[in-house]
Short mmCIF file of C-alpha atoms in Angstrom, two decimals:
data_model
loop_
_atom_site.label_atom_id
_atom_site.label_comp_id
_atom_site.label_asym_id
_atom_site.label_seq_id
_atom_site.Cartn_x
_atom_site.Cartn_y
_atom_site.Cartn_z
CA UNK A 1 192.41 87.69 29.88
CA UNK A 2 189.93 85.21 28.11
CA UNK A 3 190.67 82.51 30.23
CA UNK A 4 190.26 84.67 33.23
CA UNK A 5 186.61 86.03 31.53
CA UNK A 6 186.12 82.25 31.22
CA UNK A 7 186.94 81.37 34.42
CA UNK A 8 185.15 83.93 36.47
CA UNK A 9 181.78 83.23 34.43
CA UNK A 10 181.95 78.93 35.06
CA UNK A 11 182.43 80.26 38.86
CA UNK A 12 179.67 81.99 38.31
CA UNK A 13 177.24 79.66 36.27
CA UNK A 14 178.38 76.90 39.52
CA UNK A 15 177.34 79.98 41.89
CA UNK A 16 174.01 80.63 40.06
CA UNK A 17 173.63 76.64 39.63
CA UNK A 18 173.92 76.21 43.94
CA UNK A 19 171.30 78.61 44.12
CA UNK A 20 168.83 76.52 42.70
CA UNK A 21 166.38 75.92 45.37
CA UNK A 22 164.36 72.64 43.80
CA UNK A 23 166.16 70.30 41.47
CA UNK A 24 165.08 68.45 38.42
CA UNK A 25 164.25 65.49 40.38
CA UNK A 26 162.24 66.83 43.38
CA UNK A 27 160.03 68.72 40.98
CA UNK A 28 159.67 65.77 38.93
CA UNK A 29 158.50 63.55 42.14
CA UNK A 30 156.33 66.17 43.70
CA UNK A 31 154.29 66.47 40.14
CA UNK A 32 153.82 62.78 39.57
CA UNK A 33 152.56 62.54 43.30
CA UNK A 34 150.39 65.30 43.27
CA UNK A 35 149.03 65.15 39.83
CA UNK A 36 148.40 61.74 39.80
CA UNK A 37 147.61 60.43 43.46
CA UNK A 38 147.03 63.85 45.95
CA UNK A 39 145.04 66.27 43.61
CA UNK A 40 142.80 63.80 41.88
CA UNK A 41 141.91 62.50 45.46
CA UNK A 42 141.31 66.04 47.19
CA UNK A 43 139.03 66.75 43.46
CA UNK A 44 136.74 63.44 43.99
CA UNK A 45 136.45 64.48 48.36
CA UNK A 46 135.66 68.20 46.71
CA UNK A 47 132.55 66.56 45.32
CA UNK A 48 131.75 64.41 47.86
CA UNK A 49 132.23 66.54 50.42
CA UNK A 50 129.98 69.14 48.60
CA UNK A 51 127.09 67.10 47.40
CA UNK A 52 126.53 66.04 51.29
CA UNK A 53 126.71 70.20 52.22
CA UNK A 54 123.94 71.01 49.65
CA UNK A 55 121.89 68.10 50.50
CA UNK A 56 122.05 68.93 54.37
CA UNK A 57 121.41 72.91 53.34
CA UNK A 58 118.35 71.84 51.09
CA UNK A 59 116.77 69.78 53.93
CA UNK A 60 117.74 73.04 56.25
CA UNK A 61 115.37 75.27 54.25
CA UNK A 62 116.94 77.89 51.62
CA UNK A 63 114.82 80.88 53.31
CA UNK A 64 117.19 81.94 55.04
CA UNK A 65 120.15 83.94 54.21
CA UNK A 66 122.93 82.83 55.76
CA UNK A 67 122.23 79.24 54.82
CA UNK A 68 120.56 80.51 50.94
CA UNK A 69 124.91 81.75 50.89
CA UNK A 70 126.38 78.58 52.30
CA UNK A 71 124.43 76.42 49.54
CA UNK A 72 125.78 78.69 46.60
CA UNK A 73 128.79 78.29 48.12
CA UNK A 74 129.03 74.83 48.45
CA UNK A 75 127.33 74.36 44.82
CA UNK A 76 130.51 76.33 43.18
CA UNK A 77 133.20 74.15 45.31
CA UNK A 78 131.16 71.03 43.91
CA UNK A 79 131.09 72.59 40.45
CA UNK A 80 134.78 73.60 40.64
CA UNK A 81 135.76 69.77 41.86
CA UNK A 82 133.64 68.74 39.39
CA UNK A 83 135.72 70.88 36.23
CA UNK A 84 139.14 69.82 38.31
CA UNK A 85 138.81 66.12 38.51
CA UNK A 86 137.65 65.86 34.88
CA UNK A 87 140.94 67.91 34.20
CA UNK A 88 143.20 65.77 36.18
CA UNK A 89 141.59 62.49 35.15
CA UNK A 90 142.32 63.69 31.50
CA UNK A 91 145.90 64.64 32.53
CA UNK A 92 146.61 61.04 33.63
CA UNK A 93 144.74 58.93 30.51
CA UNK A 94 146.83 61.65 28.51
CA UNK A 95 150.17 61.01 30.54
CA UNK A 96 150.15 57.68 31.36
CA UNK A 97 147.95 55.46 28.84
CA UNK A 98 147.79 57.61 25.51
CA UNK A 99 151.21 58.48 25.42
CA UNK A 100 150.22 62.27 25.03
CA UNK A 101 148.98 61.25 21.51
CA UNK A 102 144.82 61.10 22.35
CA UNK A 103 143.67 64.26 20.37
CA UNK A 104 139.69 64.20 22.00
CA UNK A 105 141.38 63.83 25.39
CA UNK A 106 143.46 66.66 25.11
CA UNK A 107 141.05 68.93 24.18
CA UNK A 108 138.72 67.84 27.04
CA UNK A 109 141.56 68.38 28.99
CA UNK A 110 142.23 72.08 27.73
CA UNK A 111 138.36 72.56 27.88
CA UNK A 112 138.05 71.44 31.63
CA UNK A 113 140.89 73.78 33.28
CA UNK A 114 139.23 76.72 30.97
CA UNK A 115 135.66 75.98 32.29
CA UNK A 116 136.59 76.29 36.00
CA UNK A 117 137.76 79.15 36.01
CA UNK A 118 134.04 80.24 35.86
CA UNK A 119 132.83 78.41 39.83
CA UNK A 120 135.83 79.31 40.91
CA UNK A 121 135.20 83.12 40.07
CA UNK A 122 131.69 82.41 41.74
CA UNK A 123 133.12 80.36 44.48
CA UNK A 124 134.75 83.95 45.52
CA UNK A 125 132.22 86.14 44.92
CA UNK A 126 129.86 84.25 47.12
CA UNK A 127 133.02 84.43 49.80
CA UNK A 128 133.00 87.91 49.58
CA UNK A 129 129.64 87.74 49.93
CA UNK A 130 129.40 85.93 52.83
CA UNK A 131 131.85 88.01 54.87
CA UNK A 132 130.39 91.50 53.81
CA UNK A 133 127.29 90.88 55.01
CA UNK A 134 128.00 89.79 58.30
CA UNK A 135 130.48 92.49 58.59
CA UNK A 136 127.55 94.57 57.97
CA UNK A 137 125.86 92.15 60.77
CA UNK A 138 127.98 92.65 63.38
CA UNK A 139 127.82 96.79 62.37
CA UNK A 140 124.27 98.09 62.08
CA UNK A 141 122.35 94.60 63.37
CA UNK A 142 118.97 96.00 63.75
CA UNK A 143 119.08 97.88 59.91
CA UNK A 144 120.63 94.78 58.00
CA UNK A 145 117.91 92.10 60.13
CA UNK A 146 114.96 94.11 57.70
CA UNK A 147 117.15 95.63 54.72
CA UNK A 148 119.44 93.02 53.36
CA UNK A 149 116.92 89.83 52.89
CA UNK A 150 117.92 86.50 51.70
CA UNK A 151 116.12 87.25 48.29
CA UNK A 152 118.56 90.68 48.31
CA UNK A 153 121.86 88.42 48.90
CA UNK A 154 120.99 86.13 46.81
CA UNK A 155 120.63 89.03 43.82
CA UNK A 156 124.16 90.69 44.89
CA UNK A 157 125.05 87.03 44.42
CA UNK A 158 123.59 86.64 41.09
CA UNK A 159 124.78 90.45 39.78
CA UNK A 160 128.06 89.95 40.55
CA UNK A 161 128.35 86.34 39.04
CA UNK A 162 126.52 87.67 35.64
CA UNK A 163 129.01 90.47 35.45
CA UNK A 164 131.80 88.08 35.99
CA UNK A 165 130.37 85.83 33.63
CA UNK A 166 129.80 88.44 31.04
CA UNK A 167 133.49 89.01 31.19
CA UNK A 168 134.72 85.60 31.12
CA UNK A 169 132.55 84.98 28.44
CA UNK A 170 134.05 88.22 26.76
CA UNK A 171 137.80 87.11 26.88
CA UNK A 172 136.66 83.91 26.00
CA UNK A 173 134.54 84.48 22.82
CA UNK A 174 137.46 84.07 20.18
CA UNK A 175 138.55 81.14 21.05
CA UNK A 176 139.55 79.02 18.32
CA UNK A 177 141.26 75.45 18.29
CA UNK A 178 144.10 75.09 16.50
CA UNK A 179 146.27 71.92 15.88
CA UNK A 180 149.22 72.23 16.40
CA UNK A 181 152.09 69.58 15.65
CA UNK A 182 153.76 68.09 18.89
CA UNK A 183 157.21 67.16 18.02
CA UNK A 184 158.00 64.99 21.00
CA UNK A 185 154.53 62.75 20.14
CA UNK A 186 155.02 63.10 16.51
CA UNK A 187 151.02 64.07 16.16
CA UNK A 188 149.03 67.47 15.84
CA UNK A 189 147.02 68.79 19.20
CA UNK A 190 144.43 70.71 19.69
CA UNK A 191 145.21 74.35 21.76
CA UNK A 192 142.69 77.01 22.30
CA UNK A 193 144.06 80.22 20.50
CA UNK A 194 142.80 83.62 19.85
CA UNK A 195 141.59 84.17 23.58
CA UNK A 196 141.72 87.63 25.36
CA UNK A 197 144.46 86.50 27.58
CA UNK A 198 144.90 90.77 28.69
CA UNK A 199 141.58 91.11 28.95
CA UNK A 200 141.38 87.71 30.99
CA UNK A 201 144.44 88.17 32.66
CA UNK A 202 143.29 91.94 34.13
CA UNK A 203 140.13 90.83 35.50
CA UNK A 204 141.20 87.67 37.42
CA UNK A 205 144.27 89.40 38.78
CA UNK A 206 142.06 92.57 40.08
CA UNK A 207 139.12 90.64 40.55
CA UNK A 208 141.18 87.80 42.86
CA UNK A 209 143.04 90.84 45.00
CA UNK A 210 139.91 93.51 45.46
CA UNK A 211 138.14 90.26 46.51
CA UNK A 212 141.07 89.28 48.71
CA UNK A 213 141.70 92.27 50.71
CA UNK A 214 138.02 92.49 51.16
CA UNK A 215 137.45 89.12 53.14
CA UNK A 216 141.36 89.92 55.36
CA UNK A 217 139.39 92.73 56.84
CA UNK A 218 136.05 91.82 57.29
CA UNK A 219 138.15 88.89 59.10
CA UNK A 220 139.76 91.39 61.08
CA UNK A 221 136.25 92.88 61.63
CA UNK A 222 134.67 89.83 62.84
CA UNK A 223 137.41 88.84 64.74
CA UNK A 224 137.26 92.11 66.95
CA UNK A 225 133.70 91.70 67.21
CA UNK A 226 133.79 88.25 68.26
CA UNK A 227 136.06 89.13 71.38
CA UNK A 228 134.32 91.77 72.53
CA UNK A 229 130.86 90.06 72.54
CA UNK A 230 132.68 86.93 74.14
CA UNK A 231 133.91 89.35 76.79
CA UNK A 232 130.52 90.83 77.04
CA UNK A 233 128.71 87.72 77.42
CA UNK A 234 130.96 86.90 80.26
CA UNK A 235 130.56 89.96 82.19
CA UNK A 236 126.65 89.58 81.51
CA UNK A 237 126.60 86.17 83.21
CA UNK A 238 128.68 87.00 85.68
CA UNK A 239 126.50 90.68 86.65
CA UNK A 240 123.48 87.88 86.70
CA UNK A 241 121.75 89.73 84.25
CA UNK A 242 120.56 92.56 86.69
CA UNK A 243 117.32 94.44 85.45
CA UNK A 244 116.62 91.72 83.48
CA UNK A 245 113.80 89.13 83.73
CA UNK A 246 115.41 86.00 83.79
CA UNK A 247 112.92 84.67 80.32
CA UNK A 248 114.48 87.65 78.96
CA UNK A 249 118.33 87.56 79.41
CA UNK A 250 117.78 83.72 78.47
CA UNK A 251 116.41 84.84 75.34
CA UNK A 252 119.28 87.34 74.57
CA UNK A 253 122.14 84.73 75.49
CA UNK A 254 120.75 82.40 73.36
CA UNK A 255 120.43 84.57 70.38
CA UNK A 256 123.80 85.88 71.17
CA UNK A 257 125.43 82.47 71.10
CA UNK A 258 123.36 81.40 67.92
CA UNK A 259 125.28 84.98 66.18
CA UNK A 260 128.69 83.77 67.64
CA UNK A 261 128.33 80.53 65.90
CA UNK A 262 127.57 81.86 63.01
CA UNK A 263 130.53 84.70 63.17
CA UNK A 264 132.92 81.79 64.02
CA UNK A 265 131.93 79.44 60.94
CA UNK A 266 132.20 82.82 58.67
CA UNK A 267 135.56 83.66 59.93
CA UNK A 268 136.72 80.30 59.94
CA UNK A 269 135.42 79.70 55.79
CA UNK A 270 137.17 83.29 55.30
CA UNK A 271 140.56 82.07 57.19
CA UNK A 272 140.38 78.80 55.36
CA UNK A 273 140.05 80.67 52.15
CA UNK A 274 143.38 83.45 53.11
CA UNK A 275 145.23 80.57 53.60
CA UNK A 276 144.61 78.57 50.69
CA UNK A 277 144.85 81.37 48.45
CA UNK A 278 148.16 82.86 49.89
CA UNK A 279 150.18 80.73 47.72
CA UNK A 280 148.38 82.71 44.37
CA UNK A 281 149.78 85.74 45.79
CA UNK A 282 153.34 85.08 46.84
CA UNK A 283 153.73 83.22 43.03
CA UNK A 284 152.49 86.60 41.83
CA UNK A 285 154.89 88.66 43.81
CA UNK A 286 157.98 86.60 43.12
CA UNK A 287 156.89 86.58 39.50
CA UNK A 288 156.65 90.54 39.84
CA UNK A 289 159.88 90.99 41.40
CA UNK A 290 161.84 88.26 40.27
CA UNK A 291 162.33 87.76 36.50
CA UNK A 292 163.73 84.64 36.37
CA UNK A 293 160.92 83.45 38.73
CA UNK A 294 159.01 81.63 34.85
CA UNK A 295 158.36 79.14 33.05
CA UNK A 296 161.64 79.01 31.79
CA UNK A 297 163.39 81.01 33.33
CA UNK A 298 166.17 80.42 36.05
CA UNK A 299 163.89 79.78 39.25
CA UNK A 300 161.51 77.74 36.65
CA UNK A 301 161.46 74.52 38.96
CA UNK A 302 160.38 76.80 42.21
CA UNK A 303 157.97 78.50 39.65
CA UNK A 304 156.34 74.77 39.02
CA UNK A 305 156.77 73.95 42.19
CA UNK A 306 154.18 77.39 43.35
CA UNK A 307 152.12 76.14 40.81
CA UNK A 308 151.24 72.77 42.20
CA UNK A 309 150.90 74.10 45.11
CA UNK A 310 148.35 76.44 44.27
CA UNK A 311 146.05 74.07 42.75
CA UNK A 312 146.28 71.54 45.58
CA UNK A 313 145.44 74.20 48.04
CA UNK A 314 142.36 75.76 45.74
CA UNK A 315 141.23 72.29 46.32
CA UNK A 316 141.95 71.70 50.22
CA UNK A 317 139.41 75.04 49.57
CA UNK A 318 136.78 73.17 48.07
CA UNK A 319 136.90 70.59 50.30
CA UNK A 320 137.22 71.79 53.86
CA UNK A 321 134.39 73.35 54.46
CA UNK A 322 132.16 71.00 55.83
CA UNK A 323 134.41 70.04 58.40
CA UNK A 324 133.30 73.70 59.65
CA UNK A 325 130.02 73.59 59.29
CA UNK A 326 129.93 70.31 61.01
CA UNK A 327 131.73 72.04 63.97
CA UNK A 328 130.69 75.46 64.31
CA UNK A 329 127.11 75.25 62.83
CA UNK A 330 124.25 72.94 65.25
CA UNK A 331 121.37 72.82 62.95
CA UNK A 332 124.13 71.60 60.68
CA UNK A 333 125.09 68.94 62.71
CA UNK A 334 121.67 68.04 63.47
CA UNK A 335 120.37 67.34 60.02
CA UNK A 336 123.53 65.40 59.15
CA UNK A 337 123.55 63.65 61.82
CA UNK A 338 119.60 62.97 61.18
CA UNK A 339 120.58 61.69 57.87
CA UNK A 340 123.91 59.78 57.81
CA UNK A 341 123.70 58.92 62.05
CA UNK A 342 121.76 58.71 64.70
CA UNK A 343 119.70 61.67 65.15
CA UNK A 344 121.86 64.46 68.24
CA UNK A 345 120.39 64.52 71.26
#
């Protein structure tokens, strides 16, 4: 009966072993590719990429609001690069020329994936942001024109970001570094101990999802609104604008094509940032539903492999934006082109 018992639980441990989705091997490839060579090189585009949006968003003029939000935005993908390269760049002296056994570099390291937590947190409230108001755009455009001012974004912008900060800065306060002795190195590290991890843990996770559900409809706002001016539009020209003087109906197509842009770049930034952020929340419903989706537990190398995908596609966030802008956005291309080309005819 033993040998039966035995028997039946190797067939199962070779049952539960064939199951393994990712082996040893592929997860140990896609990390040394992606922390060393793809994430490092998305991080340093991030800031590229960002430092040429804010410069071509200065020259634009920060009065107004829609171009005050894309700045802000821009500055917290830069910032959030910025935090993420220095990480990386630690990971790989740590990794690859220190032999794990640099004490200053690990706790730069530690220090640099803490810190950007706090532009990405503003990276998404200015997303939110973004969307809301031209949700509220699209809905009462006459009211929001005079009520909700650049100088009144820009303070949502701020409140929201000081209250997030407050609580970051909350979980955060008892942080203490500890040295703690790595076996495997034979030398003591520094880890950040004694931080709020509930308290942090709570806000992200609400924070992330409220803030997530939010932009999925306002897409599914704009979106609806989008068609049915397009169709609109298209009826209009067609009609040939009767009862209409002709300065007039050219005034009202062009400010109607100016709003589609700008709907189209908004729900393009918002799509780009569903998609990136999609991976978050499958990890956190397998990890909800499946226990051994952990660390250690049986699905661990799927669980690693989630979690380098979710930073790589935080930073195809961070760094795809301009590419819209570029696109989507004419006085955009204009100043860019008037300061890295030849100036659009």
């Amino acid at each position: 009966m033993d040998a039966l018992n035995a028997s039946s639980s190797q067939e199962l441990a070779l049952v539960s072993v064939s199951r393994e989705p990712i082996s040893d091997e592929v997860i140990s490839y896609l990390g040394f590719i992606f922390k060393l060579v793809v994430n490092p090189s998305l991080q340093l585009l991030g800031i590229v990429a960002n430092v040429i949006n804010m410069a071509v968003f200065y020259k634009m003029g920060l009065s107004d609001g829609v171009t005050q939000n894309f700045f802000i935005l821009s500055f917290s993908d830069w910032l959030f690069s910025a935090f993420a390269l220095v990480n990386s760049l630690t990971y790989i002296l740590q990794a690859q020329v220190f032999g794990g056994r640099e004490v200053h570099t690990e706790f730069v390291h530690n220090a640099s994936y803490l810190a950007a937590t706090f532009p990405q947190t503003f990276s998404l409230i200015t997303t939110v942001v973004i969307a809301v108001i031209r949700c509220c755009c699209v809905a009462m455009p006459l009211r929001v024109k005079y009520l909700i001012t650049a100088r009144r974004q820009l303070a949502a912008i701020l409140i929201f970001s000081a209250s997030a900060l407050f609580i970051l800065l909350y979980a955060f306060t008892p942080i203490q570094v500890m040295y703690v002795h790595n076996a495997r190195v034979n030398i003591s590290l520094p880890m950040f101990m004694e931080i709020r991890w509930y308290t942090y843990t709570l806000f992200t996770n609400i924070f992330f999802y409220i803030g997530f559900i939010v932009v999925i409809i306002c897409v599914i706002i704009l979106t609806i609104s989008l068609n049915r001016s397009t169709k609109f539009r298209e009826k209009s020209s067609s009609g040939g604008g009767a009862g209409t003087s002709g300065t007039e109906t050219s005034g009202q197509a062009k400010e109607g094509r100016k709003e589609a842009r700008v709907v189209k770049t908004v729900v393009f930034l918002c799509v780009i940032f569903i998609l990136c952020y999609t991976p978050t929340v499958i990890f956190t419903l397998f990890g909800t539903v499946e226990p051994e989706f952990s660390a250690t537990g049986f699905f661990r190398n799927a669980n690693a492999f989630f979690l380098i995908l979710i930073v790589t596609a935080m930073m195809v966030n961070a760094n795809v934006n301009i590419f819209v802008y570029y696109l989507y956005n004419s006085r955009y291309r204009a100043v860019f082109m008037s300061m890295f080309g030849e100036q659009e005819k």
